[in-house]
Amino acid sequence: YRAQPIALGANTDPYQPVEAELGITRDLLEVFLETRHPVGLITKGAGILRDADLLAQLAQQRLVHVYISITTLEPELARRMEPRAASPKRRLATVERLAKSGVPVGVLVSPIIPALTDHEIERIVAAAAASGARRIGAILLRLPHELKTLFGDWLQRHYPDRAEHVLGRLREARGGKLYESAFGERMRGRGPYADMIQARFEAVRVRHGLSRNAYPFDVSRFRPPPRDVRQLPLFTM
């Protein structure tokens, strides 16, 4: 086995409300610390601060990096779009707390929603840098499978006057469709609008001295967990 960073939160947030009761993510972090295994976390929840002690210990050995996802800095839009997630203010405070604890932390400007949140790119990057983020990333809104219908319904319910404009801009960046799955394009899109978004993001990223490069984990520290003598063999001779 070759130790490579494991990502928690790439598909499902590891700090959903139920985590406060179950503690599954904390149990995993304890295993990562015990075995000195590198791990990266992506979350939009302030619940990660509960595990700041473990994250700080992992950080001392270059075994962890955290990304906080920030979609908008506008409280009302945040409540409509992510009603069960931490507010933008709490997310920035989380970045600051983790940074002060010595945990390498970055921000994902994600998702960038055309004609709805794209005007905030510069503000979010500036706020991330001021809060102590070291790295920054950006992802254009992705709508695979049933998300196309769900997002369209959400737009009609909350922003009916902008719905067609938002979807039109998204199609412009997705080759005339609402989603393209091609690797290398699904995160950033293509065409003039997508290129403009990337150019703006790059300009403000460089201005604030933030990196897009992957965090340099130390994979050499890994040690396999001790064998559990309570485990019975499948076959006995």
Short mmCIF file of N, CA, C and O in Angstrom, two decimals, residues 26 29-30 32-34 36-39 50-65 98 101-104 215 221 223:
data_model
loop_
_atom_site.label_atom_id
_atom_site.label_comp_id
_atom_site.label_asym_id
_atom_site.label_seq_id
_atom_site.Cartn_x
_atom_site.Cartn_y
_atom_site.Cartn_z
N ARG A 26 -14.55 12.58 12.97
CA ARG A 26 -13.52 12.64 14.02
C ARG A 26 -12.84 11.28 14.18
O ARG A 26 -11.61 11.20 14.35
N LEU A 29 -10.32 10.96 11.47
CA LEU A 29 -9.14 11.79 11.71
C LEU A 29 -8.21 11.16 12.75
O LEU A 29 -6.99 11.26 12.65
N GLU A 30 -8.79 10.50 13.73
CA GLU A 30 -7.97 9.81 14.73
C GLU A 30 -7.18 8.67 14.09
O GLU A 30 -6.01 8.45 14.43
N PHE A 32 -6.27 8.61 10.86
CA PHE A 32 -5.25 9.26 10.04
C PHE A 32 -4.07 9.70 10.90
O PHE A 32 -2.91 9.57 10.50
N LEU A 33 -4.36 10.22 12.09
CA LEU A 33 -3.28 10.68 12.97
C LEU A 33 -2.47 9.49 13.50
O LEU A 33 -1.23 9.54 13.53
N GLU A 34 -3.15 8.44 13.87
CA GLU A 34 -2.47 7.25 14.39
C GLU A 34 -1.54 6.64 13.35
O GLU A 34 -0.43 6.21 13.65
N ARG A 36 -0.49 8.25 10.61
CA ARG A 36 0.24 9.31 9.91
C ARG A 36 -0.08 9.30 8.41
O ARG A 36 0.81 9.33 7.56
N HIS A 37 -1.35 9.24 8.14
CA HIS A 37 -1.82 9.19 6.76
C HIS A 37 -2.32 10.57 6.34
O HIS A 37 -3.10 11.20 7.05
N PRO A 38 -1.91 11.08 5.17
CA PRO A 38 -2.35 12.41 4.73
C PRO A 38 -3.82 12.43 4.36
O PRO A 38 -4.36 11.47 3.80
N VAL A 39 -4.46 13.57 4.65
CA VAL A 39 -5.89 13.71 4.38
C VAL A 39 -6.20 15.16 4.04
O VAL A 39 -5.62 16.09 4.59
N ARG A 50 -14.63 21.75 15.81
CA ARG A 50 -14.61 20.77 16.89
C ARG A 50 -13.36 19.92 16.86
O ARG A 50 -12.83 19.51 17.91
N ASP A 51 -12.85 19.67 15.66
CA ASP A 51 -11.70 18.78 15.49
C ASP A 51 -10.40 19.55 15.27
O ASP A 51 -9.42 18.99 14.77
N ALA A 52 -10.37 20.81 15.69
CA ALA A 52 -9.17 21.63 15.49
C ALA A 52 -7.96 21.03 16.18
O ALA A 52 -6.82 21.19 15.71
N ASP A 53 -8.17 20.32 17.29
CA ASP A 53 -7.04 19.73 18.01
C ASP A 53 -6.36 18.65 17.17
O ASP A 53 -5.13 18.62 17.05
N LEU A 54 -7.16 17.78 16.55
CA LEU A 54 -6.60 16.73 15.71
C LEU A 54 -5.98 17.31 14.44
O LEU A 54 -4.91 16.88 14.00
N LEU A 55 -6.65 18.30 13.86
CA LEU A 55 -6.14 18.91 12.64
C LEU A 55 -4.80 19.60 12.89
O LEU A 55 -3.90 19.54 12.05
N ALA A 56 -4.66 20.23 14.05
CA ALA A 56 -3.39 20.89 14.38
C ALA A 56 -2.27 19.87 14.52
O ALA A 56 -1.14 20.11 14.07
N GLN A 57 -2.56 18.71 15.12
CA GLN A 57 -1.54 17.67 15.25
C GLN A 57 -1.15 17.10 13.89
O GLN A 57 0.02 16.84 13.62
N LEU A 58 -2.13 16.90 13.03
CA LEU A 58 -1.85 16.44 11.66
C LEU A 58 -1.04 17.48 10.90
O LEU A 58 -0.10 17.15 10.15
N ALA A 59 -1.37 18.74 11.11
CA ALA A 59 -0.67 19.81 10.40
C ALA A 59 0.81 19.88 10.80
O ALA A 59 1.66 20.20 9.96
N GLN A 60 1.10 19.59 12.03
CA GLN A 60 2.49 19.62 12.48
C GLN A 60 3.36 18.62 11.72
O GLN A 60 4.57 18.79 11.62
N GLN A 61 2.71 17.58 11.16
CA GLN A 61 3.44 16.56 10.41
C GLN A 61 3.17 16.66 8.90
O GLN A 61 3.46 15.74 8.16
N ARG A 62 2.60 17.79 8.49
CA ARG A 62 2.28 18.03 7.07
C ARG A 62 1.39 16.91 6.51
O ARG A 62 1.63 16.36 5.46
N LEU A 63 0.33 16.63 7.25
CA LEU A 63 -0.55 15.53 6.88
C LEU A 63 -1.99 15.98 6.60
O LEU A 63 -2.85 15.13 6.35
N VAL A 64 -2.25 17.28 6.60
CA VAL A 64 -3.62 17.71 6.40
C VAL A 64 -3.68 19.06 5.69
O VAL A 64 -2.77 19.89 5.83
N HIS A 65 -4.73 19.23 4.92
CA HIS A 65 -5.07 20.52 4.35
C HIS A 65 -6.57 20.62 4.30
O HIS A 65 -7.26 19.64 4.00
N LEU A 98 -8.80 28.22 11.98
CA LEU A 98 -7.93 27.12 11.57
C LEU A 98 -6.53 27.64 11.25
O LEU A 98 -5.52 27.02 11.63
N SER A 101 -4.57 28.23 14.21
CA SER A 101 -4.19 26.97 14.87
C SER A 101 -3.05 26.26 14.14
O SER A 101 -2.64 25.17 14.55
N GLY A 102 -2.59 26.86 13.05
CA GLY A 102 -1.49 26.25 12.30
C GLY A 102 -1.93 25.26 11.25
O GLY A 102 -1.10 24.54 10.69
N VAL A 103 -3.23 25.20 10.97
CA VAL A 103 -3.75 24.27 9.97
C VAL A 103 -3.72 24.95 8.60
O VAL A 103 -4.30 26.02 8.44
N PRO A 104 -3.06 24.36 7.61
CA PRO A 104 -3.08 24.94 6.26
C PRO A 104 -4.51 24.94 5.72
O PRO A 104 -5.14 23.89 5.63
N TYR A 215 -1.38 21.16 -1.95
CA TYR A 215 -0.61 21.21 -0.71
C TYR A 215 0.41 20.07 -0.69
O TYR A 215 0.09 18.93 -1.01
N ARG A 221 5.59 9.53 6.14
CA ARG A 221 5.39 9.25 7.56
C ARG A 221 4.43 8.08 7.81
O ARG A 221 4.30 7.62 8.94
N ARG A 223 2.52 4.82 8.58
CA ARG A 223 2.84 3.53 9.21
C ARG A 223 1.54 2.73 9.30
O ARG A 223 0.52 3.24 9.76
#
